[in-house]
């Protein structure tokens, strides 16, 4: 469907045309008309399907006239807040709207300046926004549109109290939009309190998770995980690659080992100073380094083009995180590959991922790798999928075919 049929203003259509967006994505088609109509909405769809534009475009559309702090978008991480603000700027290029971007870990000076400049739209992480509210640096009493992006993550990160406090400071007659890749019970509960007769825009994860990403599981004895990672890195042709880890310590340790093996790696996790987090991300985004090692702080919402591969060094503890991690590749219809290294103890976690996806992950073994255990002991459940029989889900994973992107 063309953007022209969604009821958006000409200035917005012009900006998206310049960005080269031809068709609205399914979540955009479902969400935009209801938001333009002024309805509350819960939107859920797989990562990388254009949820930001699904809320940003109609929000920009609705902000006619003038007034301070009329729209507020909340995001769980600083990087995500930065990205949302960039999107508002791009989409609102031909509208005369001002923005303020508020997040923690940096000084207040620039943020105060942006607030004094009477912003129409505020994009923030909850913690820093509360600090500003306590210092009376802004008021939320004129909020017309309130957006919570990655709500499930926000609640996972323990922001429920902060978020509730913030919502209470906004007017009751506001329009409220919740966006999330998944809608677990806690999100539903919060939405019942915060949203008024919401429209629903839901695109099923099971369909979209497989579309542009090929998946494979690499069973390996625990002590050989790092060796397998090195062997994998030698075999795949990646443009850029994110390796996800469960813990910050693991991220640091393995990244250090990777550097010792001559790999140029940047690290992103929440123990680092904000300055270093941004530098790591910038180096990765502009191609200075091709490997980013990260915890799940990077698994949500970050939109980095050309991530051709995601490797899960650890199987994620929460099945949803698998979907978010692999969502960093295969974005906006480009193809990506997702590999998960799995020691025998992690098989139960794999099973819950498979349950969520509705499909088994194809098991793969590297040809020139001397496994210290028999392959059948490493992958006791499911059928070991041989290359020939590997049909359907993940069937495009193959080291034989070297696709160039
Ligand atoms: P999500 O929030 O669902 O994870 P994003 O909003 O970050 O996804 O969008 C993913 C990418 O898709 C971004 O690079 C964005 O510019 C691009 N994109 C969004 N909508 C469209 C569209 N209609 N056509 C083409 N590209 C789009
Ligand atoms: Mg997003």
Tab-separated table of C-alpha atoms and ligand atoms in Angstrom:
chain	number	residue	atom	x	y	z
A	1	UNK	CA	0.000	0.000	0.000
A	2	UNK	CA	1.107	3.458	-0.893
A	3	UNK	CA	1.702	6.053	1.827
A	4	UNK	CA	-0.634	8.464	0.030
A	5	UNK	CA	-3.689	6.470	1.148
A	6	UNK	CA	-2.891	6.675	4.825
A	7	UNK	CA	-4.135	10.214	5.363
A	8	UNK	CA	-0.787	11.888	6.081
A	9	UNK	CA	0.043	15.508	5.337
A	10	UNK	CA	1.870	16.469	2.156
A	11	UNK	CA	4.992	17.672	4.020
A	12	UNK	CA	5.367	14.226	5.583
A	13	UNK	CA	4.763	12.398	2.304
A	14	UNK	CA	7.466	14.504	0.724
A	15	UNK	CA	9.999	13.566	3.405
A	16	UNK	CA	9.310	9.832	3.147
A	17	UNK	CA	9.425	9.955	-0.605
A	18	UNK	CA	12.874	11.491	-0.384
A	19	UNK	CA	13.915	8.685	1.949
A	20	UNK	CA	12.960	6.235	-0.763
A	21	UNK	CA	10.140	4.522	1.135
A	22	UNK	CA	7.837	3.217	-1.553
A	23	UNK	CA	5.311	1.155	0.322
A	24	UNK	CA	4.090	1.262	3.887
A	25	UNK	CA	5.070	-1.860	5.814
A	26	UNK	CA	2.219	-4.025	7.230
A	27	UNK	CA	2.466	-2.531	10.730
A	28	UNK	CA	2.462	0.964	9.219
A	29	UNK	CA	-0.597	0.152	7.124
A	30	UNK	CA	-2.436	-1.116	10.167
A	31	UNK	CA	-1.364	1.491	12.698
A	32	UNK	CA	-1.164	4.809	10.861
A	33	UNK	CA	-4.852	5.307	9.943
A	34	UNK	CA	-6.036	4.651	13.534
A	35	UNK	CA	-3.425	6.997	14.982
A	36	UNK	CA	-4.286	9.684	12.427
A	37	UNK	CA	-7.890	9.290	13.640
A	38	UNK	CA	-6.743	10.028	17.160
A	39	UNK	CA	-7.188	6.573	18.644
A	40	UNK	CA	-5.027	4.941	21.283
A	41	UNK	CA	-3.179	1.961	19.905
A	42	UNK	CA	-1.150	-1.110	20.788
A	43	UNK	CA	1.188	-2.011	17.966
A	44	UNK	CA	3.276	-5.135	17.849
A	45	UNK	CA	5.385	-6.494	15.074
A	46	UNK	CA	8.740	-8.103	14.591
A	47	UNK	CA	11.751	-5.813	14.905
A	48	UNK	CA	12.931	-4.186	11.727
A	49	UNK	CA	9.476	-3.774	10.261
A	50	UNK	CA	9.237	-0.009	10.574
A	51	UNK	CA	7.505	0.528	13.898
A	52	UNK	CA	9.246	3.863	14.432
A	53	UNK	CA	7.651	5.372	11.340
A	54	UNK	CA	4.374	3.684	12.309
A	55	UNK	CA	4.165	5.977	15.333
A	56	UNK	CA	6.353	8.905	14.278
A	57	UNK	CA	4.587	9.729	11.000
A	58	UNK	CA	1.039	9.982	12.377
A	59	UNK	CA	2.306	11.759	15.505
A	60	UNK	CA	3.940	14.405	13.327
A	61	UNK	CA	0.725	14.590	11.348
A	62	UNK	CA	-1.322	15.288	14.450
A	63	UNK	CA	0.914	18.007	15.828
A	64	UNK	CA	-0.594	20.956	14.048
A	65	UNK	CA	-0.369	24.438	15.554
A	66	UNK	CA	2.064	25.356	18.288
A	67	UNK	CA	2.724	24.675	21.953
A	68	UNK	CA	5.446	23.311	24.166
A	69	UNK	CA	5.962	19.563	24.822
A	70	UNK	CA	2.971	18.217	22.942
A	71	UNK	CA	4.383	14.810	22.153
A	72	UNK	CA	6.538	12.545	24.302
A	73	UNK	CA	8.247	9.368	23.143
A	74	UNK	CA	9.791	7.134	25.813
A	75	UNK	CA	12.418	4.522	25.028
A	76	UNK	CA	14.174	2.017	27.293
A	77	UNK	CA	17.741	2.659	26.167
A	78	UNK	CA	19.735	5.742	25.345
A	79	UNK	CA	20.749	4.496	21.925
A	80	UNK	CA	17.139	3.871	21.057
A	81	UNK	CA	16.077	7.328	22.207
A	82	UNK	CA	18.759	8.831	19.987
A	83	UNK	CA	17.530	6.795	17.055
A	84	UNK	CA	13.888	7.757	17.572
A	85	UNK	CA	14.810	11.420	17.679
A	86	UNK	CA	16.775	11.059	14.446
A	87	UNK	CA	13.711	9.512	12.832
A	88	UNK	CA	11.396	12.295	13.990
A	89	UNK	CA	13.856	14.759	12.489
A	90	UNK	CA	14.015	12.943	9.162
A	91	UNK	CA	10.277	12.475	8.837
A	92	UNK	CA	9.501	15.972	10.072
A	93	UNK	CA	12.056	17.681	7.868
A	94	UNK	CA	9.410	19.857	6.168
A	95	UNK	CA	7.455	20.624	9.315
A	96	UNK	CA	8.505	23.372	11.593
A	97	UNK	CA	8.796	21.345	14.785
A	98	UNK	CA	11.459	21.386	17.480
A	99	UNK	CA	12.777	18.444	19.424
A	100	UNK	CA	14.431	17.762	22.755
A	101	UNK	CA	16.363	14.578	23.430
A	102	UNK	CA	16.803	13.596	27.078
A	103	UNK	CA	18.833	10.633	28.289
A	104	UNK	CA	21.184	9.807	31.121
A	105	UNK	CA	24.929	9.414	31.381
A	106	UNK	CA	25.656	12.824	29.864
A	107	UNK	CA	25.679	16.403	31.145
A	108	UNK	CA	22.521	18.466	31.416
A	109	UNK	CA	23.674	21.563	29.493
A	110	UNK	CA	22.571	20.700	25.984
A	111	UNK	CA	19.341	19.145	27.198
A	112	UNK	CA	18.430	22.248	29.215
A	113	UNK	CA	19.096	24.373	26.178
A	114	UNK	CA	16.782	22.206	24.070
A	115	UNK	CA	14.083	22.423	26.743
A	116	UNK	CA	14.380	26.219	26.965
A	117	UNK	CA	13.964	26.313	23.211
A	118	UNK	CA	10.323	25.176	23.667
A	119	UNK	CA	10.369	21.784	21.959
A	120	UNK	CA	7.207	20.414	20.362
A	121	UNK	CA	8.398	16.819	20.775
A	122	UNK	CA	10.396	15.283	23.602
A	123	UNK	CA	12.177	11.953	23.209
A	124	UNK	CA	13.511	10.522	26.455
A	125	UNK	CA	14.601	7.601	28.558
A	126	UNK	CA	12.542	7.369	31.766
A	127	UNK	CA	15.286	8.010	34.346
A	128	UNK	CA	16.604	11.257	32.943
A	129	UNK	CA	13.119	12.511	32.137
A	130	UNK	CA	12.180	12.083	35.801
A	131	UNK	CA	15.276	14.024	36.847
A	132	UNK	CA	14.245	16.880	34.580
A	133	UNK	CA	10.673	16.744	35.870
A	134	UNK	CA	11.893	16.914	39.465
A	135	UNK	CA	13.929	19.976	38.608
A	136	UNK	CA	10.907	21.544	36.910
A	137	UNK	CA	12.765	21.795	33.637
A	138	UNK	CA	9.656	20.830	31.706
A	139	UNK	CA	5.990	20.098	32.205
A	140	UNK	CA	4.007	17.262	30.679
A	141	UNK	CA	0.654	18.966	31.194
A	142	UNK	CA	0.274	19.784	27.503
A	143	UNK	CA	1.083	16.318	26.150
A	144	UNK	CA	-1.251	15.364	23.304
A	145	UNK	CA	0.490	12.203	22.135
A	146	UNK	CA	2.372	9.846	24.443
A	147	UNK	CA	4.409	7.038	22.897
A	148	UNK	CA	6.061	4.128	24.662
A	149	UNK	CA	8.411	2.261	22.370
A	150	UNK	CA	9.725	-1.215	23.268
A	151	UNK	CA	7.327	-1.312	26.218
A	152	UNK	CA	8.103	-4.917	27.080
A	153	UNK	CA	11.774	-4.107	27.387
A	154	UNK	CA	10.987	-1.013	29.414
A	155	UNK	CA	9.151	-3.165	31.952
A	156	UNK	CA	11.861	-5.857	31.888
A	157	UNK	CA	14.392	-3.217	32.786
A	158	UNK	CA	12.406	-2.303	35.877
A	159	UNK	CA	11.064	0.994	34.594
A	160	UNK	CA	7.453	0.279	35.511
A	161	UNK	CA	7.370	2.726	38.433
A	162	UNK	CA	9.126	5.474	36.524
A	163	UNK	CA	6.877	4.983	33.546
A	164	UNK	CA	3.739	5.024	35.696
A	165	UNK	CA	4.916	8.208	37.389
A	166	UNK	CA	5.540	9.840	34.019
A	167	UNK	CA	2.179	8.799	32.577
A	168	UNK	CA	0.418	10.260	35.617
A	169	UNK	CA	1.913	13.654	34.851
A	170	UNK	CA	0.354	13.748	31.394
A	171	UNK	CA	-3.258	14.807	30.731
A	172	UNK	CA	-5.917	12.109	30.782
A	173	UNK	CA	-7.276	13.054	27.393
A	174	UNK	CA	-3.945	12.415	25.683
A	175	UNK	CA	-3.559	9.900	22.863
A	176	UNK	CA	-1.431	6.959	24.003
A	177	UNK	CA	0.512	4.586	21.786
A	178	UNK	CA	2.282	1.424	22.927
A	179	UNK	CA	4.757	-0.255	20.609
A	180	UNK	CA	6.541	-3.494	21.297
A	181	UNK	CA	7.829	-6.514	19.457
A	182	UNK	CA	5.941	-8.747	21.874
A	183	UNK	CA	2.994	-8.081	24.188
A	184	UNK	CA	3.496	-10.117	27.360
A	185	UNK	CA	1.053	-10.068	30.286
A	186	UNK	CA	2.733	-7.156	32.142
A	187	UNK	CA	2.438	-4.971	29.077
A	188	UNK	CA	-1.241	-5.825	28.729
A	189	UNK	CA	-1.801	-4.932	32.355
A	190	UNK	CA	-0.128	-1.547	31.973
A	191	UNK	CA	-1.985	-0.915	28.739
A	192	UNK	CA	-5.357	-1.521	30.411
A	193	UNK	CA	-4.541	1.255	32.835
A	194	UNK	CA	-2.889	3.661	30.408
A	195	UNK	CA	-4.820	3.210	27.173
A	196	UNK	CA	-8.397	4.059	26.381
A	197	UNK	CA	-10.243	1.659	24.072
A	198	UNK	CA	-7.098	1.024	22.034
A	199	UNK	CA	-7.026	-0.094	18.442
A	200	UNK	CA	-4.782	-3.075	17.909
A	201	UNK	CA	-2.212	-3.391	15.168
A	202	UNK	CA	-0.622	-6.775	15.452
A	203	UNK	CA	1.565	-8.489	12.911
A	204	UNK	CA	2.291	-12.042	13.880
A	205	UNK	CA	5.885	-12.694	14.872
A	206	UNK	CA	5.812	-16.273	13.675
A	207	UNK	CA	5.348	-15.220	10.103
A	208	UNK	CA	7.803	-12.384	10.089
A	209	UNK	CA	10.682	-13.905	12.077
A	210	UNK	CA	11.673	-16.235	9.273
A	211	UNK	CA	11.184	-14.037	6.283
A	212	UNK	CA	14.525	-12.432	5.706
A	213	UNK	CA	16.701	-14.184	8.255
A	214	UNK	CA	18.079	-17.703	7.970
A	215	UNK	CA	18.668	-19.425	11.272
A	216	UNK	CA	21.032	-22.159	12.365
A	217	UNK	CA	21.998	-23.761	15.625
A	218	UNK	CA	25.574	-24.892	16.222
A	219	UNK	CA	25.747	-27.455	19.026
A	220	UNK	CA	29.204	-27.535	20.604
A	221	UNK	CA	30.834	-28.754	23.837
A	222	UNK	CA	31.062	-25.882	26.325
A	223	UNK	CA	34.863	-25.792	26.301
A	224	UNK	CA	34.971	-25.539	22.502
A	225	UNK	CA	32.592	-22.635	22.115
A	226	UNK	CA	35.243	-20.047	21.570
A	227	UNK	CA	37.119	-22.259	19.095
A	228	UNK	CA	33.922	-22.764	17.148
A	229	UNK	CA	33.308	-19.032	17.091
A	230	UNK	CA	36.754	-18.462	15.619
A	231	UNK	CA	36.186	-21.216	13.051
A	232	UNK	CA	32.808	-19.745	12.112
A	233	UNK	CA	34.225	-16.261	11.718
A	234	UNK	CA	36.782	-17.647	9.288
A	235	UNK	CA	34.118	-19.306	7.174
A	236	UNK	CA	31.437	-16.697	6.849
A	237	UNK	CA	31.598	-13.700	4.640
A	238	UNK	CA	30.081	-10.955	6.674
A	239	UNK	CA	29.844	-7.265	6.107
A	240	UNK	CA	29.134	-6.565	9.681
A	241	UNK	CA	28.300	-8.839	12.518
A	242	UNK	CA	26.955	-8.582	16.047
A	243	UNK	CA	27.867	-11.191	18.646
A	244	UNK	CA	25.429	-11.317	21.545
A	245	UNK	CA	26.343	-12.435	25.043
A	246	UNK	CA	24.352	-13.083	28.161
A	247	UNK	CA	26.541	-11.126	30.543
A	248	UNK	CA	28.705	-8.036	30.525
A	249	UNK	CA	31.642	-10.042	31.864
A	250	UNK	CA	31.277	-12.616	29.119
A	251	UNK	CA	31.134	-9.866	26.538
A	252	UNK	CA	34.372	-8.347	27.827
A	253	UNK	CA	36.200	-11.635	28.169
A	254	UNK	CA	35.368	-13.090	24.777
A	255	UNK	CA	35.941	-9.765	23.049
A	256	UNK	CA	39.365	-9.614	24.613
A	257	UNK	CA	40.130	-13.103	23.312
A	258	UNK	CA	38.829	-12.136	19.887
A	259	UNK	CA	41.190	-9.154	19.828
A	260	UNK	CA	44.046	-11.479	20.730
A	261	UNK	CA	43.050	-13.514	17.679
A	262	UNK	CA	43.451	-10.436	15.514
A	263	UNK	CA	39.774	-9.535	15.252
A	264	UNK	CA	38.911	-5.864	15.465
A	265	UNK	CA	35.982	-5.670	17.863
A	266	UNK	CA	34.015	-2.985	19.704
A	267	UNK	CA	32.082	-3.696	22.857
A	268	UNK	CA	28.668	-2.379	23.875
A	269	UNK	CA	27.105	-2.977	27.273
A	270	UNK	CA	25.677	-0.982	30.105
A	271	UNK	CA	28.789	-0.930	32.316
A	272	UNK	CA	30.522	1.326	29.851
A	273	UNK	CA	30.443	5.101	29.960
A	274	UNK	CA	27.841	6.599	27.661
A	275	UNK	CA	30.608	8.250	25.663
A	276	UNK	CA	32.205	4.854	25.010
A	277	UNK	CA	28.867	3.231	24.192
A	278	UNK	CA	28.242	5.872	21.562
A	279	UNK	CA	31.757	5.648	20.174
A	280	UNK	CA	31.476	1.853	19.850
A	281	UNK	CA	28.173	2.137	18.063
A	282	UNK	CA	29.420	4.907	15.801
A	283	UNK	CA	32.514	2.920	14.796
A	284	UNK	CA	30.316	-0.055	14.031
A	285	UNK	CA	27.700	1.925	12.136
A	286	UNK	CA	30.190	3.717	9.938
A	287	UNK	CA	32.107	0.535	9.179
A	288	UNK	CA	35.309	1.302	11.067
A	289	UNK	CA	34.896	-2.059	12.783
A	290	UNK	CA	32.902	-4.966	11.467
A	291	UNK	CA	32.274	-6.818	14.720
A	292	UNK	CA	30.248	-5.546	17.649
A	293	UNK	CA	30.140	-7.587	20.849
A	294	UNK	CA	27.121	-6.735	22.925
A	295	UNK	CA	24.710	-7.690	25.644
A	296	UNK	CA	20.997	-7.379	25.123
A	297	UNK	CA	21.314	-3.634	25.610
A	298	UNK	CA	21.864	-3.664	21.853
A	299	UNK	CA	19.207	-6.226	21.053
A	300	UNK	CA	16.259	-3.891	21.092
A	301	UNK	CA	15.293	-1.506	18.416
A	302	UNK	CA	18.721	-0.499	17.155
A	303	UNK	CA	18.567	0.006	13.434
A	304	UNK	CA	21.954	-0.583	11.864
A	305	UNK	CA	22.051	-1.215	8.172
A	306	UNK	CA	24.131	-3.980	6.626
A	307	UNK	CA	24.315	-6.232	9.639
A	308	UNK	CA	24.625	-9.416	7.634
A	309	UNK	CA	25.106	-11.765	10.579
A	310	UNK	CA	24.112	-12.167	14.169
A	311	UNK	CA	25.850	-14.746	16.327
A	312	UNK	CA	24.411	-15.696	19.681
A	313	UNK	CA	27.390	-16.788	21.704
A	314	UNK	CA	24.935	-17.712	24.424
A	315	UNK	CA	21.397	-18.905	23.875
A	316	UNK	CA	19.210	-16.096	25.233
A	317	UNK	CA	17.605	-16.717	28.643
A	318	UNK	CA	14.313	-15.271	27.457
A	319	UNK	CA	13.000	-16.642	24.192
A	320	UNK	CA	11.751	-13.199	23.103
A	321	UNK	CA	15.306	-11.905	23.224
A	322	UNK	CA	16.189	-14.326	20.448
A	323	UNK	CA	13.713	-12.596	18.195
A	324	UNK	CA	15.075	-9.191	19.139
A	325	UNK	CA	18.679	-10.175	18.659
A	326	UNK	CA	18.168	-11.687	15.253
A	327	UNK	CA	16.049	-8.649	14.420
A	328	UNK	CA	19.297	-6.684	14.213
A	329	UNK	CA	19.929	-8.370	10.878
A	330	UNK	CA	17.654	-8.829	7.907
A	331	UNK	CA	16.250	-5.357	8.434
A	332	UNK	CA	13.960	-3.661	5.923
A	333	UNK	CA	13.919	-6.630	3.591
A	334	UNK	CA	17.660	-7.217	3.303
A	335	UNK	CA	18.785	-10.750	4.071
A	336	UNK	CA	20.604	-11.847	7.147
A	337	UNK	CA	21.854	-14.953	8.880
A	338	UNK	CA	21.576	-15.811	12.543
A	339	UNK	CA	23.769	-18.421	14.186
A	340	UNK	CA	23.377	-19.649	17.714
A	341	UNK	CA	26.129	-21.502	19.535
A	342	UNK	CA	24.724	-23.961	21.985
A	343	UNK	CA	26.326	-26.130	24.637
A	344	UNK	CA	24.306	-29.163	25.820
A	345	UNK	CA	23.160	-27.366	28.998
A	346	UNK	CA	21.496	-24.717	26.859
A	347	UNK	CA	19.203	-27.107	24.995
A	348	UNK	CA	16.159	-26.296	27.191
A	349	UNK	CA	16.594	-22.625	26.308
A	350	UNK	CA	16.754	-23.560	22.638
A	351	UNK	CA	13.502	-25.440	23.043
A	352	UNK	CA	11.696	-22.385	24.319
A	353	UNK	CA	13.032	-20.334	21.415
A	354	UNK	CA	11.768	-22.985	19.018
A	355	UNK	CA	8.390	-22.969	20.707
A	356	UNK	CA	8.128	-19.215	20.289
A	357	UNK	CA	9.179	-19.367	16.651
A	358	UNK	CA	6.927	-22.325	15.940
A	359	UNK	CA	9.795	-24.003	14.124
A	360	UNK	CA	12.866	-26.053	14.989
A	361	UNK	CA	16.221	-24.393	14.432
A	362	UNK	CA	18.228	-26.445	11.958
A	363	UNK	CA	21.251	-28.073	13.640
A	364	UNK	CA	24.540	-27.535	11.853
A	365	UNK	CA	28.026	-28.855	12.321
A	366	UNK	CA	31.160	-27.338	10.860
A	367	UNK	CA	32.943	-29.689	8.509
A	368	UNK	CA	36.542	-28.987	9.394
A	369	UNK	CA	36.132	-28.765	13.126
A	370	UNK	CA	37.183	-31.552	15.455
A	371	UNK	CA	34.342	-31.876	17.924
A	372	UNK	CA	35.352	-33.381	21.256
A	373	UNK	CA	31.968	-35.017	21.635
A	374	UNK	CA	29.912	-37.132	19.284
A	375	UNK	CA	27.540	-34.977	17.309
A	376	UNK	CA	24.494	-36.990	18.378
A	377	UNK	CA	25.363	-36.338	22.030
A	378	UNK	CA	25.523	-32.630	21.380
A	379	UNK	CA	22.155	-32.333	19.695
A	380	UNK	CA	19.994	-34.901	21.434
A	381	UNK	CA	16.648	-33.355	20.644
A	382	UNK	CA	15.016	-32.794	17.284
A	383	UNK	CA	16.385	-34.313	14.146
A	384	UNK	CA	19.876	-33.378	13.164
A	385	UNK	CA	19.140	-31.621	9.947
A	386	UNK	CA	21.491	-32.635	7.217
A	387	UNK	CA	22.335	-30.250	4.449
A	388	UNK	CA	20.234	-32.113	1.927
A	389	UNK	CA	17.184	-32.545	4.070
A	390	UNK	CA	17.341	-29.025	5.376
A	391	UNK	CA	14.142	-27.644	3.906
A	392	UNK	CA	11.927	-24.776	4.809
A	393	UNK	CA	12.866	-22.706	7.814
A	394	UNK	CA	16.492	-21.804	7.576
A	395	UNK	CA	17.025	-23.684	4.382
A	396	UNK	CA	18.982	-20.826	2.951
A	397	UNK	CA	21.733	-21.282	5.518
A	398	UNK	CA	24.684	-22.803	3.835
A	399	UNK	CA	28.322	-22.067	3.903
A	400	UNK	CA	28.675	-23.499	0.435
A	401	UNK	CA	26.770	-20.724	-1.215
A	402	UNK	CA	28.590	-17.492	-0.751
A	403	UNK	CA	26.122	-14.759	-1.343
A	404	UNK	CA	27.538	-11.310	-1.733
A	405	UNK	CA	25.585	-8.385	-0.447
B	1	LIG	P1	11.383	-1.520	14.210
B	1	LIG	O1	11.137	-0.382	15.168
B	1	LIG	O2	10.134	-2.223	13.831
B	1	LIG	O3	12.432	-2.447	14.702
B	1	LIG	P2	12.539	0.532	12.542
B	1	LIG	O4	11.492	1.547	12.746
B	1	LIG	O5	13.809	0.720	13.274
B	1	LIG	O6	11.946	-0.916	12.858
B	1	LIG	O7	12.774	0.429	10.960
B	1	LIG	C1	13.695	-0.443	10.377
B	1	LIG	C2	14.262	0.128	9.099
B	1	LIG	O8	13.279	0.134	8.068
B	1	LIG	C3	14.741	1.557	9.228
B	1	LIG	O9	16.004	1.671	8.602
B	1	LIG	C4	13.721	2.366	8.471
B	1	LIG	O10	14.308	3.516	7.903
B	1	LIG	C5	13.244	1.404	7.430
B	1	LIG	N1	11.858	1.610	7.001
B	1	LIG	C6	10.805	1.882	7.792
B	1	LIG	N2	9.672	1.969	7.076
B	1	LIG	C7	9.998	1.727	5.785
B	1	LIG	C8	9.265	1.668	4.561
B	1	LIG	N3	7.959	1.864	4.538
B	1	LIG	N4	9.947	1.402	3.430
B	1	LIG	C9	11.288	1.190	3.477
B	1	LIG	N5	12.047	1.226	4.583
B	1	LIG	C10	11.418	1.486	5.743
B	2	LIG	MG1	11.784	-0.029	17.024
